[in-house]
Amino acid sequence: MRKKWTIREIYLAFLAISLLIFGGYSMFFNHEAVDYSSIIYKVNPDIVKTEKINKSPLTFKVYTKDNADKFYFVTFTEAVGYQSTIEVMTMINTEGNIEQVEVIKEGETPAFFDKVKAAKYNEKFTGLTIFDPIYIDNAKGYAGSSEGIDTNNKVDGVSGATISSAAITKAVNDGTVVVADKYFDENVINPFCKFKFGLNELALLLIYIIAALSVYIKSITKYRKWILLYTAIVIGFYFNKFATFGMIYSFLSGSWPAINNISWYLLIIGTIGLILFTGRNLYCQWICPFGATQEAILKFGGLKQIKLDAKLVKLFRLIPPTLAYLALMIVFYTNETQSLAYDPFGAIFNLTALPIMWMSLPILIFISLFQYRFYCTYFCPIGLIFNLITKLRNGVVKLWKNEKVKA
């Protein structure tokens, strides 16, 4: 007979069940139909008539009050940004030039997207032609980068928010290439759909290979401190590649980026693949730049570790699921994903974060001087989810082996 459930188990079960209920309701029943015509009227008050002419991407022919015979094409497209799907409206005149670009929906980390707004990024597209691809400047290593391409049909990427600005540029291209093809008989290739395997993808792939080999080649652990140093400096500070709560939510909700976003697929699909193959959470152990940074702080700080009381540890271990639960419930209720951005990764690696993260980062760094991976253990939603997948995988494998023995 199974022992009675503990208060901790009941609490975690409540979190899990209520998340499934509200998450399922939010996903399948709480979606209001979007009136895109109303959005067009709201964004551009000069529009007096709309006519839907294409379904994918959603495209309208719109008319203004100044000239009843003059019309524009308006497309609605989307792309996955730093931690959310960004939806964009693009207005194109009959000469094939962009008249207006507006972001109509996004759930990016406010600290990042505020830079995009401050740079008036949407206005940079005005006047560009749809008969050539639109590239993004100052985005070395990204698909769609203007690096090495002689073109004036480009926009300047926003420093510190390159992922978000690249997503907007991709979304605009997704609309303009279809309009150019269907209504102007011009074949234009979206540069953001091309595969680009650069140094940042290579650097990330290398650490994944090392992590996988560590399971089978035990001698690799002798070089662990140097590998973690590489992870922190190269992967974290130089290339800014790390998994976020928002990325995992995008994966679970089906909002996947273009297949050429190799880094995203390595961080999410690659990590889950490693877990399923090896039965270990290798991301937290070898790949996470912030985990590596915390270990480096502890190592070089040289302070004696403080052992926490066992009861306090059990209480602290309820913090990660509680924070993740609250963040997800806010997302389900508001349909906005900003609440998922409570991790400190942006603050330490991009120098961009919410104010609360700037306030908590010094505390986390200080505690890391005498506590092994304090944030990872007691706050991180990434570790929580990857560890849960690991436990589920190992539980299924164990059950399958037991059934195989019985047979």
Tab-separated table of N, CA, C and O in Angstrom, residues 243-324:
chain	number	residue	atom	x	y	z
A	243	ALA	N	19.068	28.830	-23.109
A	243	ALA	CA	17.632	28.525	-23.108
A	243	ALA	C	16.926	29.441	-22.115
A	243	ALA	O	17.464	29.779	-21.061
A	244	THR	N	15.713	29.852	-22.463
A	244	THR	CA	14.913	30.681	-21.567
A	244	THR	C	13.551	30.027	-21.343
A	244	THR	O	13.128	29.156	-22.110
A	245	PHE	N	12.872	30.479	-20.311
A	245	PHE	CA	11.539	29.989	-20.007
A	245	PHE	C	10.595	30.278	-21.176
A	245	PHE	O	9.744	29.462	-21.549
A	246	GLY	N	10.762	31.462	-21.772
A	246	GLY	CA	9.923	31.834	-22.906
A	246	GLY	C	10.114	30.914	-24.095
A	246	GLY	O	9.155	30.587	-24.802
A	247	MET	N	11.354	30.478	-24.336
A	247	MET	CA	11.627	29.555	-25.444
A	247	MET	C	10.951	28.209	-25.208
A	247	MET	O	10.390	27.613	-26.138
A	248	ILE	N	11.007	27.733	-23.974
A	248	ILE	CA	10.355	26.449	-23.655
A	248	ILE	C	8.842	26.573	-23.804
A	248	ILE	O	8.184	25.662	-24.327
A	249	TYR	N	8.291	27.711	-23.389
A	249	TYR	CA	6.850	27.931	-23.550
A	249	TYR	C	6.479	27.964	-25.029
A	249	TYR	O	5.451	27.397	-25.435
A	250	SER	N	7.303	28.618	-25.845
A	250	SER	CA	7.061	28.656	-27.292
A	250	SER	C	7.071	27.251	-27.872
A	250	SER	O	6.239	26.899	-28.714
A	251	PHE	N	8.005	26.428	-27.389
A	251	PHE	CA	8.087	25.049	-27.867
A	251	PHE	C	6.827	24.273	-27.501
A	251	PHE	O	6.227	23.587	-28.339
A	252	LEU	N	6.398	24.381	-26.246
A	252	LEU	CA	5.235	23.633	-25.773
A	252	LEU	C	3.938	24.119	-26.409
A	252	LEU	O	3.004	23.346	-26.599
A	253	SER	N	3.873	25.416	-26.753
A	253	SER	CA	2.657	25.968	-27.339
A	253	SER	C	2.649	25.890	-28.863
A	253	SER	O	1.689	26.306	-29.505
A	254	GLY	N	3.731	25.347	-29.429
A	254	GLY	CA	3.780	25.154	-30.878
A	254	GLY	C	4.239	26.351	-31.673
A	254	GLY	O	4.167	26.348	-32.907
A	255	SER	N	4.731	27.390	-31.002
A	255	SER	CA	5.232	28.584	-31.706
A	255	SER	C	6.714	28.408	-31.990
A	255	SER	O	7.564	28.958	-31.279
A	256	TRP	N	7.012	27.627	-33.003
A	256	TRP	CA	8.401	27.322	-33.338
A	256	TRP	C	8.912	28.289	-34.402
A	256	TRP	O	8.163	28.659	-35.316
A	257	PRO	N	10.176	28.688	-34.312
A	257	PRO	CA	10.724	29.593	-35.334
A	257	PRO	C	11.023	28.845	-36.631
A	257	PRO	O	10.830	27.627	-36.723
A	258	ALA	N	11.511	29.578	-37.625
A	258	ALA	CA	11.893	28.959	-38.901
A	258	ALA	C	12.952	27.896	-38.653
A	258	ALA	O	13.767	28.011	-37.728
A	259	ILE	N	12.954	26.861	-39.474
A	259	ILE	CA	13.834	25.706	-39.274
A	259	ILE	C	15.302	26.086	-39.359
A	259	ILE	O	16.172	25.374	-38.870
A	260	ASN	N	15.598	27.256	-39.964
A	260	ASN	CA	17.002	27.660	-40.086
A	260	ASN	C	17.539	28.321	-38.810
A	260	ASN	O	18.706	28.693	-38.753
A	261	ASN	N	16.678	28.449	-37.781
A	261	ASN	CA	17.142	28.988	-36.496
A	261	ASN	C	17.791	27.847	-35.714
A	261	ASN	O	17.225	27.290	-34.778
A	262	ILE	N	19.008	27.515	-36.126
A	262	ILE	CA	19.700	26.332	-35.597
A	262	ILE	C	19.924	26.426	-34.097
A	262	ILE	O	19.768	25.441	-33.369
A	263	SER	N	20.291	27.605	-33.619
A	263	SER	CA	20.579	27.776	-32.184
A	263	SER	C	19.364	27.453	-31.332
A	263	SER	O	19.468	26.777	-30.304
A	264	TRP	N	18.186	27.944	-31.749
A	264	TRP	CA	16.951	27.698	-30.992
A	264	TRP	C	16.673	26.204	-30.910
A	264	TRP	O	16.348	25.672	-29.849
A	265	TYR	N	16.803	25.520	-32.040
A	265	TYR	CA	16.505	24.087	-32.071
A	265	TYR	C	17.543	23.268	-31.305
A	265	TYR	O	17.212	22.239	-30.700
A	266	LEU	N	18.778	23.729	-31.290
A	266	LEU	CA	19.794	23.050	-30.481
A	266	LEU	C	19.480	23.200	-29.000
A	266	LEU	O	19.536	22.227	-28.241
A	267	LEU	N	19.140	24.425	-28.597
A	267	LEU	CA	18.898	24.695	-27.177
A	267	LEU	C	17.671	23.973	-26.639
A	267	LEU	O	17.676	23.520	-25.494
A	268	ILE	N	16.627	23.844	-27.450
A	268	ILE	CA	15.394	23.215	-26.977
A	268	ILE	C	15.287	21.763	-27.433
A	268	ILE	O	15.304	20.836	-26.614
A	269	ILE	N	15.197	21.536	-28.731
A	269	ILE	CA	15.062	20.170	-29.249
A	269	ILE	C	16.316	19.352	-28.936
A	269	ILE	O	16.249	18.182	-28.552
A	270	GLY	N	17.494	19.998	-29.095
A	270	GLY	CA	18.753	19.301	-28.820
A	270	GLY	C	18.869	18.868	-27.374
A	270	GLY	O	19.294	17.749	-27.076
A	271	THR	N	18.466	19.754	-26.467
A	271	THR	CA	18.540	19.430	-25.034
A	271	THR	C	17.576	18.298	-24.677
A	271	THR	O	17.950	17.350	-23.971
A	272	ILE	N	16.353	18.383	-25.165
A	272	ILE	CA	15.374	17.328	-24.889
A	272	ILE	C	15.837	16.011	-25.509
A	272	ILE	O	15.691	14.929	-24.917
A	273	GLY	N	16.434	16.100	-26.697
A	273	GLY	CA	16.971	14.900	-27.344
A	273	GLY	C	18.062	14.248	-26.517
A	273	GLY	O	18.106	13.020	-26.366
A	274	LEU	N	18.965	15.065	-25.952
A	274	LEU	CA	20.025	14.536	-25.089
A	274	LEU	C	19.444	13.855	-23.857
A	274	LEU	O	19.922	12.802	-23.422
A	275	ILE	N	18.404	14.467	-23.288
A	275	ILE	CA	17.759	13.882	-22.107
A	275	ILE	C	17.146	12.529	-22.451
A	275	ILE	O	17.331	11.533	-21.728
A	276	LEU	N	16.423	12.468	-23.555
A	276	LEU	CA	15.769	11.223	-23.951
A	276	LEU	C	16.782	10.137	-24.298
A	276	LEU	O	16.546	8.952	-24.057
A	277	PHE	N	17.916	10.536	-24.850
A	277	PHE	CA	18.921	9.567	-25.275
A	277	PHE	C	19.780	9.075	-24.116
A	277	PHE	O	20.088	7.885	-24.009
A	278	THR	N	20.169	10.005	-23.226
A	278	THR	CA	21.110	9.646	-22.157
A	278	THR	C	20.450	9.459	-20.796
A	278	THR	O	21.034	8.831	-19.909
A	279	GLY	N	19.249	10.025	-20.610
A	279	GLY	CA	18.605	9.955	-19.301
A	279	GLY	C	19.189	10.936	-18.305
A	279	GLY	O	18.956	10.811	-17.100
A	280	ARG	N	19.911	11.950	-18.807
A	280	ARG	CA	20.523	12.942	-17.925
A	280	ARG	C	20.220	14.358	-18.411
A	280	ARG	O	20.123	14.595	-19.609
A	281	ASN	N	20.101	15.263	-17.452
A	281	ASN	CA	19.915	16.672	-17.783
A	281	ASN	C	21.296	17.287	-18.018
A	281	ASN	O	21.877	17.916	-17.132
A	282	LEU	N	21.817	17.111	-19.220
A	282	LEU	CA	23.166	17.584	-19.535
A	282	LEU	C	23.222	19.089	-19.756
A	282	LEU	O	24.293	19.683	-19.674
A	283	TYR	N	22.067	19.699	-20.042
A	283	TYR	CA	22.066	21.154	-20.244
A	283	TYR	C	22.518	21.877	-18.984
A	283	TYR	O	23.416	22.714	-19.015
A	284	CYS	N	21.879	21.568	-17.870
A	284	CYS	CA	22.226	22.238	-16.614
A	284	CYS	C	23.645	21.882	-16.166
A	284	CYS	O	24.348	22.706	-15.587
A	285	GLN	N	24.062	20.665	-16.439
A	285	GLN	CA	25.365	20.198	-15.960
A	285	GLN	C	26.531	20.761	-16.767
A	285	GLN	O	27.579	21.092	-16.213
A	286	TRP	N	26.348	20.910	-18.093
A	286	TRP	CA	27.477	21.268	-18.948
A	286	TRP	C	27.258	22.501	-19.817
A	286	TRP	O	28.222	23.176	-20.185
A	287	ILE	N	26.009	22.794	-20.185
A	287	ILE	CA	25.768	23.749	-21.257
A	287	ILE	C	25.322	25.124	-20.774
A	287	ILE	O	25.683	26.143	-21.369
A	288	CYS	N	24.527	25.199	-19.716
A	288	CYS	CA	23.961	26.474	-19.265
A	288	CYS	C	25.044	27.482	-18.863
A	288	CYS	O	25.811	27.233	-17.927
A	289	PRO	N	25.127	28.628	-19.530
A	289	PRO	CA	26.165	29.623	-19.210
A	289	PRO	C	26.030	30.193	-17.804
A	289	PRO	O	27.041	30.473	-17.152
A	290	PHE	N	24.785	30.359	-17.325
A	290	PHE	CA	24.622	30.944	-15.994
A	290	PHE	C	25.011	29.946	-14.909
A	290	PHE	O	25.589	30.328	-13.888
A	291	GLY	N	24.707	28.669	-15.123
A	291	GLY	CA	25.156	27.646	-14.180
A	291	GLY	C	26.676	27.605	-14.114
A	291	GLY	O	27.260	27.515	-13.029
A	292	ALA	N	27.314	27.695	-15.291
A	292	ALA	CA	28.776	27.702	-15.340
A	292	ALA	C	29.335	28.935	-14.645
A	292	ALA	O	30.346	28.862	-13.931
A	293	THR	N	28.674	30.072	-14.834
A	293	THR	CA	29.128	31.318	-14.201
A	293	THR	C	29.045	31.215	-12.684
A	293	THR	O	29.952	31.659	-11.965
A	294	GLN	N	27.961	30.622	-12.171
A	294	GLN	CA	27.821	30.465	-10.727
A	294	GLN	C	28.916	29.552	-10.159
A	294	GLN	O	29.466	29.825	-9.086
A	295	GLU	N	29.230	28.482	-10.879
A	295	GLU	CA	30.308	27.596	-10.426
A	295	GLU	C	31.641	28.323	-10.418
A	295	GLU	O	32.468	28.123	-9.510
A	296	ALA	N	31.863	29.171	-11.422
A	296	ALA	CA	33.120	29.931	-11.495
A	296	ALA	C	33.220	30.908	-10.332
A	296	ALA	O	34.291	31.073	-9.727
A	297	ILE	N	32.104	31.552	-10.005
A	297	ILE	CA	32.083	32.490	-8.879
A	297	ILE	C	32.420	31.764	-7.577
A	297	ILE	O	33.209	32.251	-6.756
A	298	LEU	N	31.817	30.586	-7.389
A	298	LEU	CA	32.082	29.795	-6.178
A	298	LEU	C	33.537	29.354	-6.123
A	298	LEU	O	34.181	29.426	-5.067
A	299	LYS	N	34.075	28.917	-7.278
A	299	LYS	CA	35.445	28.399	-7.333
A	299	LYS	C	36.461	29.488	-7.056
A	299	LYS	O	37.365	29.326	-6.225
A	300	PHE	N	36.314	30.604	-7.753
A	300	PHE	CA	37.311	31.674	-7.624
A	300	PHE	C	37.086	32.537	-6.396
A	300	PHE	O	37.981	33.250	-5.961
A	301	GLY	N	35.858	32.476	-5.838
A	301	GLY	CA	35.615	33.229	-4.603
A	301	GLY	C	36.364	32.637	-3.426
A	301	GLY	O	36.817	33.350	-2.531
A	302	GLY	N	36.503	31.328	-3.420
A	302	GLY	CA	37.291	30.656	-2.391
A	302	GLY	C	36.674	30.643	-1.008
A	302	GLY	O	37.360	30.318	-0.040
A	303	LEU	N	35.385	30.982	-0.891
A	303	LEU	CA	34.745	30.994	0.426
A	303	LEU	C	34.201	29.611	0.766
A	303	LEU	O	33.849	28.827	-0.107
A	304	LYS	N	34.122	29.336	2.049
A	304	LYS	CA	33.605	28.060	2.507
A	304	LYS	C	32.107	28.001	2.266
A	304	LYS	O	31.373	28.939	2.560
A	305	GLN	N	31.641	26.863	1.711
A	305	GLN	CA	30.221	26.709	1.446
A	305	GLN	C	29.427	26.619	2.751
A	305	GLN	O	29.855	25.982	3.709
A	306	ILE	N	28.281	27.274	2.748
A	306	ILE	CA	27.393	27.232	3.905
A	306	ILE	C	26.343	26.155	3.668
A	306	ILE	O	25.652	26.157	2.644
A	307	LYS	N	26.231	25.235	4.597
A	307	LYS	CA	25.263	24.158	4.463
A	307	LYS	C	23.934	24.608	5.047
A	307	LYS	O	23.848	24.992	6.208
A	308	LEU	N	22.904	24.569	4.224
A	308	LEU	CA	21.579	24.986	4.659
A	308	LEU	C	20.887	23.867	5.428
A	308	LEU	O	21.121	22.687	5.187
A	309	ASP	N	20.024	24.269	6.347
A	309	ASP	CA	19.234	23.313	7.117
A	309	ASP	C	18.346	22.494	6.178
A	309	ASP	O	17.787	23.022	5.204
A	310	ALA	N	18.215	21.210	6.439
A	310	ALA	CA	17.466	20.301	5.568
A	310	ALA	C	16.014	20.753	5.388
A	310	ALA	O	15.455	20.664	4.294
A	311	LYS	N	15.386	21.234	6.467
A	311	LYS	CA	14.001	21.696	6.370
A	311	LYS	C	13.898	22.939	5.492
A	311	LYS	O	12.937	23.100	4.731
A	312	LEU	N	14.907	23.805	5.599
A	312	LEU	CA	14.926	25.013	4.784
A	312	LEU	C	15.119	24.657	3.310
A	312	LEU	O	14.497	25.261	2.424
A	313	VAL	N	15.949	23.669	3.042
A	313	VAL	CA	16.181	23.212	1.671
A	313	VAL	C	14.885	22.682	1.059
A	313	VAL	O	14.549	22.991	-0.089
A	314	LYS	N	14.138	21.884	1.845
A	314	LYS	CA	12.874	21.330	1.340
A	314	LYS	C	11.886	22.449	1.023
A	314	LYS	O	11.143	22.370	0.034
A	315	LEU	N	11.900	23.499	1.852
A	315	LEU	CA	11.014	24.632	1.616
A	315	LEU	C	11.462	25.410	0.379
A	315	LEU	O	10.634	25.787	-0.464
A	316	PHE	N	12.767	25.647	0.252
A	316	PHE	CA	13.313	26.385	-0.888
A	316	PHE	C	13.029	25.672	-2.213
A	316	PHE	O	12.854	26.317	-3.243
A	317	ARG	N	12.982	24.341	-2.169
A	317	ARG	CA	12.786	23.588	-3.410
A	317	ARG	C	11.354	23.715	-3.949
A	317	ARG	O	11.067	23.273	-5.063
A	318	LEU	N	10.485	24.334	-3.170
A	318	LEU	CA	9.137	24.617	-3.660
A	318	LEU	C	9.078	25.941	-4.421
A	318	LEU	O	8.072	26.240	-5.075
A	319	ILE	N	10.153	26.734	-4.343
A	319	ILE	CA	10.157	28.043	-5.003
A	319	ILE	C	10.103	27.921	-6.527
A	319	ILE	O	9.287	28.599	-7.166
A	320	PRO	N	10.964	27.076	-7.174
A	320	PRO	CA	10.919	27.000	-8.642
A	320	PRO	C	9.541	26.646	-9.214
A	320	PRO	O	9.060	27.349	-10.112
A	321	PRO	N	8.875	25.577	-8.707
A	321	PRO	CA	7.547	25.285	-9.268
A	321	PRO	C	6.521	26.364	-8.975
A	321	PRO	O	5.626	26.609	-9.789
A	322	THR	N	6.649	27.027	-7.826
A	322	THR	CA	5.697	28.085	-7.472
A	322	THR	C	5.849	29.285	-8.403
A	322	THR	O	4.858	29.825	-8.921
A	323	LEU	N	7.089	29.721	-8.635
A	323	LEU	CA	7.331	30.848	-9.536
A	323	LEU	C	6.891	30.522	-10.965
A	323	LEU	O	6.267	31.342	-11.639
A	324	ALA	N	7.229	29.311	-11.420
A	324	ALA	CA	6.842	28.902	-12.768
A	324	ALA	C	5.318	28.853	-12.896
A	324	ALA	O	4.749	29.277	-13.912
